[in-house]
PDB file of C-alpha atoms in Angstrom:
ATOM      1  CA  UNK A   1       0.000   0.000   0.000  1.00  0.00           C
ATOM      2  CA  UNK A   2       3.062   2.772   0.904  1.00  0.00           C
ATOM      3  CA  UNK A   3       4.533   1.821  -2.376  1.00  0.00           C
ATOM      4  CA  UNK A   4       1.303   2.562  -4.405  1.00  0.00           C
ATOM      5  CA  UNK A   5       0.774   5.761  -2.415  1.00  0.00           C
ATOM      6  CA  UNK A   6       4.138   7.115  -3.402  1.00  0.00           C
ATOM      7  CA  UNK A   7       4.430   6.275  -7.144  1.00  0.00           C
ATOM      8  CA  UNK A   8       0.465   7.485  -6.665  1.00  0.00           C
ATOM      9  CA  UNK A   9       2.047  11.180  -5.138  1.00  0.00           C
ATOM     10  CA  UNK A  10       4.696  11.210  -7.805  1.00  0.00           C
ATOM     11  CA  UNK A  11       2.741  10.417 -10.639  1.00  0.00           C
ATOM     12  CA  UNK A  12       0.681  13.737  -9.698  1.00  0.00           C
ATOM     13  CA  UNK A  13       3.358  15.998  -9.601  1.00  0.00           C
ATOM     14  CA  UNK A  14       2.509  18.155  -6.960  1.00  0.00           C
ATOM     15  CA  UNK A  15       4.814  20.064  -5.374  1.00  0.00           C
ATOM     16  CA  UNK A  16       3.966  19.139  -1.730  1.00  0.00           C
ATOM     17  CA  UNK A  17       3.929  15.314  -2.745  1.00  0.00           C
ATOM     18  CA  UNK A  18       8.018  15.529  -3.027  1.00  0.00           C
ATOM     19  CA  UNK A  19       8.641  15.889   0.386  1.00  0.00           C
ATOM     20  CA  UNK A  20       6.575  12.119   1.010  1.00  0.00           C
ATOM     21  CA  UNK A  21       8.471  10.876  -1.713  1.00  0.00           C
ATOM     22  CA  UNK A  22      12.068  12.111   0.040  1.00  0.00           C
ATOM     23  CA  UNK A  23      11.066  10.903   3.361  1.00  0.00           C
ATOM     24  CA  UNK A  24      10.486   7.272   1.840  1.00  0.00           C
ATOM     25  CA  UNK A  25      13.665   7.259   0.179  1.00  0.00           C
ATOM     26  CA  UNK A  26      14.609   5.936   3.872  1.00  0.00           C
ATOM     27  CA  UNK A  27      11.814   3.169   3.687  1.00  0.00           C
ATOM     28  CA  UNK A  28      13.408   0.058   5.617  1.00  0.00           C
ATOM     29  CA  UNK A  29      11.087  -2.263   2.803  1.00  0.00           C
ATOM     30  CA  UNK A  30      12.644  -1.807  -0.762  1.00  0.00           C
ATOM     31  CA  UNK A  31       9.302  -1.495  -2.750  1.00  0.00           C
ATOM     32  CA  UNK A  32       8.718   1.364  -0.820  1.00  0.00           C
ATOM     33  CA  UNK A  33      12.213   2.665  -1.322  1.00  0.00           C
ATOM     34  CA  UNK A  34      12.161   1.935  -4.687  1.00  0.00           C
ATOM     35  CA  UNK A  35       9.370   3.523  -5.248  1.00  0.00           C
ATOM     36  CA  UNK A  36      10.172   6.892  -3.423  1.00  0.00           C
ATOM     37  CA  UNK A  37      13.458   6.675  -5.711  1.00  0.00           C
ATOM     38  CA  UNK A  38      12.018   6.241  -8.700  1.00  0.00           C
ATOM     39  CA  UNK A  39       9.286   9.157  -8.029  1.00  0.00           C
ATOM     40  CA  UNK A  40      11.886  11.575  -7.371  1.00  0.00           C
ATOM     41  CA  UNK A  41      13.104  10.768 -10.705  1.00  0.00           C
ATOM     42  CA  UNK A  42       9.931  11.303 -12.068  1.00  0.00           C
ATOM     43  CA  UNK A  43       9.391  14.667 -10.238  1.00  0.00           C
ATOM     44  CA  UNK A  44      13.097  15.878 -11.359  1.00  0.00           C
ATOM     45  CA  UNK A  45      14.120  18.193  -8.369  1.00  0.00           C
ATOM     46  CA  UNK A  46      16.971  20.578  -8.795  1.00  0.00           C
ATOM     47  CA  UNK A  47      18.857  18.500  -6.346  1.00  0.00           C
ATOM     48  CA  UNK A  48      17.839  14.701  -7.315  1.00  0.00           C
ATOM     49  CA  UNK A  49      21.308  14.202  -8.365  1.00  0.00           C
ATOM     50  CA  UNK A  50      22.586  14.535  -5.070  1.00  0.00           C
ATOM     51  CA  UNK A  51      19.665  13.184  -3.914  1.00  0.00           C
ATOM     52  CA  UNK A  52      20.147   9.626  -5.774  1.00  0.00           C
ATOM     53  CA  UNK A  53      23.820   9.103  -6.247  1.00  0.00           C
ATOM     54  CA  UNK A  54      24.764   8.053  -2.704  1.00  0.00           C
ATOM     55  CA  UNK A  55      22.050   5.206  -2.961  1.00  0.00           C
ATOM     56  CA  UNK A  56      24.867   3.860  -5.514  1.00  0.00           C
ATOM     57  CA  UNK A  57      26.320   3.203  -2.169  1.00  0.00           C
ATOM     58  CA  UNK A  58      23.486   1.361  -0.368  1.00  0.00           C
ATOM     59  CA  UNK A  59      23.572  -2.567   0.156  1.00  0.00           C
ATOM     60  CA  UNK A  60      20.499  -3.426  -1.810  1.00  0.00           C
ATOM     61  CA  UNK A  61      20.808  -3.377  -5.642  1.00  0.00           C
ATOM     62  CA  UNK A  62      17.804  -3.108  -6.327  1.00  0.00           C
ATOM     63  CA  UNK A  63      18.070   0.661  -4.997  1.00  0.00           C
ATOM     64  CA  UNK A  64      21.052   0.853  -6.673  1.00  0.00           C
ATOM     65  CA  UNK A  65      19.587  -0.135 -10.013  1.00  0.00           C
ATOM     66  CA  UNK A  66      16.346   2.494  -9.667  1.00  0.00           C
ATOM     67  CA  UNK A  67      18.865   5.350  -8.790  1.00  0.00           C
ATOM     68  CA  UNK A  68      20.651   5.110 -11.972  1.00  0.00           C
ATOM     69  CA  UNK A  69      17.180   4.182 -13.768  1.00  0.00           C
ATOM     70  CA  UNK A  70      15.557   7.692 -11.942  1.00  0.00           C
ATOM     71  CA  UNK A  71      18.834   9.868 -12.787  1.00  0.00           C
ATOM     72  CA  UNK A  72      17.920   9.027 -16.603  1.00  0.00           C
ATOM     73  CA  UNK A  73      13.934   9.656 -15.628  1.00  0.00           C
ATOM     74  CA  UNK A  74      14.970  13.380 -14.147  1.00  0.00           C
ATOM     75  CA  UNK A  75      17.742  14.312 -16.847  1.00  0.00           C
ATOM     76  CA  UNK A  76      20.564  14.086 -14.886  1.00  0.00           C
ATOM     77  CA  UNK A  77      23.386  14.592 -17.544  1.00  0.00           C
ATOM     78  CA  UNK A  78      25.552  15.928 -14.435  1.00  0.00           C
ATOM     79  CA  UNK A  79      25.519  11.850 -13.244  1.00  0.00           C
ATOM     80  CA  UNK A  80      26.958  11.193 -15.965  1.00  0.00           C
ATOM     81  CA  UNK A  81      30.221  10.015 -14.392  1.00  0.00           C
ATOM     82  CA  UNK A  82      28.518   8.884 -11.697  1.00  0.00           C
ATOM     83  CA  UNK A  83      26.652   6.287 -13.977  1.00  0.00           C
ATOM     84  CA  UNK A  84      29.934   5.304 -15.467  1.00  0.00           C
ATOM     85  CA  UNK A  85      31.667   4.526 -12.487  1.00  0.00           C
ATOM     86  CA  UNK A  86      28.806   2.823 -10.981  1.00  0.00           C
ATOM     87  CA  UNK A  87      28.524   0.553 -14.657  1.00  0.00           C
ATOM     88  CA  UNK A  88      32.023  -0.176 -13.960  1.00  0.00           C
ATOM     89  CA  UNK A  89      32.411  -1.165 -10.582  1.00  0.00           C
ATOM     90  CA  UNK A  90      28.755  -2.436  -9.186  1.00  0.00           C
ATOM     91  CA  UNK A  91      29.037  -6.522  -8.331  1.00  0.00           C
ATOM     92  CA  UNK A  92      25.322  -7.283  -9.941  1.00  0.00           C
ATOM     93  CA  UNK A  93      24.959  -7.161 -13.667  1.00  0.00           C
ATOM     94  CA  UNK A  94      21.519  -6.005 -13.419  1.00  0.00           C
ATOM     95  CA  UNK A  95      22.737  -2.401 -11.723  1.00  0.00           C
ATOM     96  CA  UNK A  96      25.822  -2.473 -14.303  1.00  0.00           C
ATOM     97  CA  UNK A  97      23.054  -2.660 -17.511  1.00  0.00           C
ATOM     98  CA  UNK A  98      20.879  -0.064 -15.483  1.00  0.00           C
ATOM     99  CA  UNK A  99      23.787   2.393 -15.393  1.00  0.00           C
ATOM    100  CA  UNK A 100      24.233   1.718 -18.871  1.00  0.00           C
ATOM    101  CA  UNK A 101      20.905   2.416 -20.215  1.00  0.00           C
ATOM    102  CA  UNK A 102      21.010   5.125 -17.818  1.00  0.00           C
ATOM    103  CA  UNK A 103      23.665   6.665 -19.300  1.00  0.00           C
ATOM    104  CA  UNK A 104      22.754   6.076 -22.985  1.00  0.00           C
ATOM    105  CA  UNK A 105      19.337   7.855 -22.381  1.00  0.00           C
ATOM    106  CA  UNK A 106      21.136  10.615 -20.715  1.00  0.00           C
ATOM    107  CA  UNK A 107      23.754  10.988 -23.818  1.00  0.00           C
ATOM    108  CA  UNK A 108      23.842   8.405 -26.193  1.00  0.00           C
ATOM    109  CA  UNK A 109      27.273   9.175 -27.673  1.00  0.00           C
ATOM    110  CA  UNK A 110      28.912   9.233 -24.116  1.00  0.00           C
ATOM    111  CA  UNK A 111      26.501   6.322 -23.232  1.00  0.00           C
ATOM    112  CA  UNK A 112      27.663   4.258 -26.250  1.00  0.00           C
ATOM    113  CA  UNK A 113      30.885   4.773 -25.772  1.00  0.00           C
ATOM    114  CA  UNK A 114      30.649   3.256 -22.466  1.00  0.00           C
ATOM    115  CA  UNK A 115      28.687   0.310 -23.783  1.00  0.00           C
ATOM    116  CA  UNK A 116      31.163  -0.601 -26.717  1.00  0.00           C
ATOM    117  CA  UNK A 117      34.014  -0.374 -23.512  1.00  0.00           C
ATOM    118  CA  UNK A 118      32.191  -2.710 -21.574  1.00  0.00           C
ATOM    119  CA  UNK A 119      30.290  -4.677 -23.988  1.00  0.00           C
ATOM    120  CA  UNK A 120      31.798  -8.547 -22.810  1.00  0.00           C
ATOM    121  CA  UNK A 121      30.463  -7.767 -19.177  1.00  0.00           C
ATOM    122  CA  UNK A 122      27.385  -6.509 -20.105  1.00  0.00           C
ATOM    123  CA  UNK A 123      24.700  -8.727 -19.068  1.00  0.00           C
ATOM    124  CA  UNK A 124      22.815 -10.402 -22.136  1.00  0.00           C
ATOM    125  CA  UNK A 125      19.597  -9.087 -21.690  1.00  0.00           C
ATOM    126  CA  UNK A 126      20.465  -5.242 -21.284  1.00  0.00           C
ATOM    127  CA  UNK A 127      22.775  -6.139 -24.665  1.00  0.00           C
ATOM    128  CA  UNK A 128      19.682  -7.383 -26.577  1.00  0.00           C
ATOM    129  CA  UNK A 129      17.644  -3.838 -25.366  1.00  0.00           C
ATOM    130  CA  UNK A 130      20.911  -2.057 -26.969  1.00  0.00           C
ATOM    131  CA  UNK A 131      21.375  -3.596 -30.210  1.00  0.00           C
ATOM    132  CA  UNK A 132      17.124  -3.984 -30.527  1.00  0.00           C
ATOM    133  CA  UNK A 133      16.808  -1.804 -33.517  1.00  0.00           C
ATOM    134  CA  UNK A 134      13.136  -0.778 -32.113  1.00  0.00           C
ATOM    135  CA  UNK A 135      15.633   1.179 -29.479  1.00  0.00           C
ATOM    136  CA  UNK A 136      18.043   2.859 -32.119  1.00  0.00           C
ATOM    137  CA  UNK A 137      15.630   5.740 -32.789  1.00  0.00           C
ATOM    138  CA  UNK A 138      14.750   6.161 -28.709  1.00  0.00           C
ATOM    139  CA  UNK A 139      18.022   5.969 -27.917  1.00  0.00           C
ATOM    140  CA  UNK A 140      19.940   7.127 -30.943  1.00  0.00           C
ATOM    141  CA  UNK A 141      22.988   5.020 -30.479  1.00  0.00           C
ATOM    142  CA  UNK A 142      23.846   3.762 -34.003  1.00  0.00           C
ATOM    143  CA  UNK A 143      27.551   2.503 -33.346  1.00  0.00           C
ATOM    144  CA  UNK A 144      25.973  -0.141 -31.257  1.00  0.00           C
ATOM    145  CA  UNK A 145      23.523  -1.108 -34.399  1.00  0.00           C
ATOM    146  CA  UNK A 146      27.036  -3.074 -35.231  1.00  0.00           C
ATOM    147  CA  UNK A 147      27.143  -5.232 -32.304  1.00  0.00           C
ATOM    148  CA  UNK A 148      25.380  -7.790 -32.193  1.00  0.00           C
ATOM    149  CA  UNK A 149      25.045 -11.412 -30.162  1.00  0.00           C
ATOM    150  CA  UNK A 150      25.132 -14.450 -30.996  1.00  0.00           C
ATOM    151  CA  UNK A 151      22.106 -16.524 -31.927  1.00  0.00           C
ATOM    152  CA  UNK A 152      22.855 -19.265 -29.623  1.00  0.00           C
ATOM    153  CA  UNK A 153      22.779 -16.488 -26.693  1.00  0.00           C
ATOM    154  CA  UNK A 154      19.273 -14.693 -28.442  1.00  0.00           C
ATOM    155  CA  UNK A 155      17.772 -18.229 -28.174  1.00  0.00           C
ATOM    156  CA  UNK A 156      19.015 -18.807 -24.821  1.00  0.00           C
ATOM    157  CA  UNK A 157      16.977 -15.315 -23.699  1.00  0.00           C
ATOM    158  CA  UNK A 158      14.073 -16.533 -25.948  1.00  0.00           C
ATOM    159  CA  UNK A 159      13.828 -19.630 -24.251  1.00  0.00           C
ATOM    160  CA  UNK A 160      14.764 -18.283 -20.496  1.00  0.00           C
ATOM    161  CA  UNK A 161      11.840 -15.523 -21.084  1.00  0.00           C
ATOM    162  CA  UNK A 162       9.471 -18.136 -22.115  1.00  0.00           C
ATOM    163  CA  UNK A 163      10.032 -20.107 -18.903  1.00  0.00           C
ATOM    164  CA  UNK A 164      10.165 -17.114 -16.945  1.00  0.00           C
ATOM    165  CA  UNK A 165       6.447 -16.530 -18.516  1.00  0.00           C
ATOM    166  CA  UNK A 166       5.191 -20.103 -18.021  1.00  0.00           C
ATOM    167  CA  UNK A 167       6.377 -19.667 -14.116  1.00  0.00           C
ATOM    168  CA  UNK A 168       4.495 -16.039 -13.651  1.00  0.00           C
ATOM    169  CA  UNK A 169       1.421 -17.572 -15.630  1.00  0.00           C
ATOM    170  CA  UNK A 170       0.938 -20.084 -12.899  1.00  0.00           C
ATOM    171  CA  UNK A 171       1.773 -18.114 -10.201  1.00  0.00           C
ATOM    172  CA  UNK A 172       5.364 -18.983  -9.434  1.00  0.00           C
ATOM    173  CA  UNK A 173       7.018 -15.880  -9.770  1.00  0.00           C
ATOM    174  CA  UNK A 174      11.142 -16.117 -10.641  1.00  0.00           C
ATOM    175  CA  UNK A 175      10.861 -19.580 -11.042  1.00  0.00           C
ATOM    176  CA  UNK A 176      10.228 -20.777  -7.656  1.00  0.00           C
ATOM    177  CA  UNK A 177       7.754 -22.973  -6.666  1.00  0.00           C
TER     178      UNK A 177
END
């Protein structure tokens, strides 16, 4: 219920609703924090930079992930290096691809660059978004149009998505169950 109210507040994009939103950056349950982070991305306060790049610090990754994910939601071109460093050095794939995309979305020559460096490590899925041609025009990155993966990997995803499907379809979410 907190975690509906807040993406509720920050979807209406109210002035006094930011200082809920804040305040539940701080949330002990991640959905809540989560929530809170990605709603100040969403209401893009002057200071949501330094706002959301100490969470790159916090223990859970999934708060590190929706950090980098709100920095690209509020425009944040000044966490730009911030994004880098954190696609560099974060232990969980999953908050290395959402610095990546972060960064791309924030300045897609910068953020390719930083894709093409890192392209081995990047984690399969976050490649596929990247070389998707669907994503080219969103995220106007045409040096990655070149990369590519190979099909044994894009059937691997294909075939890990399908299960991943089957399991939510019946009510076993990630597979467990």
């Amino acid at each position: 219920v907190r975690a509906r109210a807040i993406r509720v507040l920050a979807a209406a994009r109210e002035d006094r609703a930011l200082d809920v939103v804040v305040a539940a950056l701080d949330d002990p349950e991640d959905e809540v924090a989560v929530a809170a982070i990605r709603g100040v991305g969403t209401l893009a306060p002057p200071d949501s930079i330094a706002r959301l790049v100490p969470l790159f610090a916090h223990p859970s990754w999934r708060r590190r992930a929706a950090a980098a994910d709100a920095l690209a939601l509020a425009g944040a071109v000044g966490a730009l290096g911030d994004l880098a460093e954190l696609a560099r050095r974060d232990e969980y794939a999953s908050v290395r691809g959402s610095a990546l995309v972060a960064a791309l979305r924030l300045d897609p020559e910068r953020g390719t660059e930083l894709a093409a460096e890192h392209w081995p490590e990047v984690p399969s899925g976050v490649r596929l978004q990247l070389v998707d041609p669907a994503n080219h025009d969103e995220m106007s990155a045409p040096s990655l149009a070149g990369k590519s993966l190979p099909t044994e990997e894009l059937i691997a995803l294909y075939h890990q998505s399908t299960v991943d499907t089957l399991h939510k379809w019946h009510g076993q979410a990630d597979g467990v169950g």
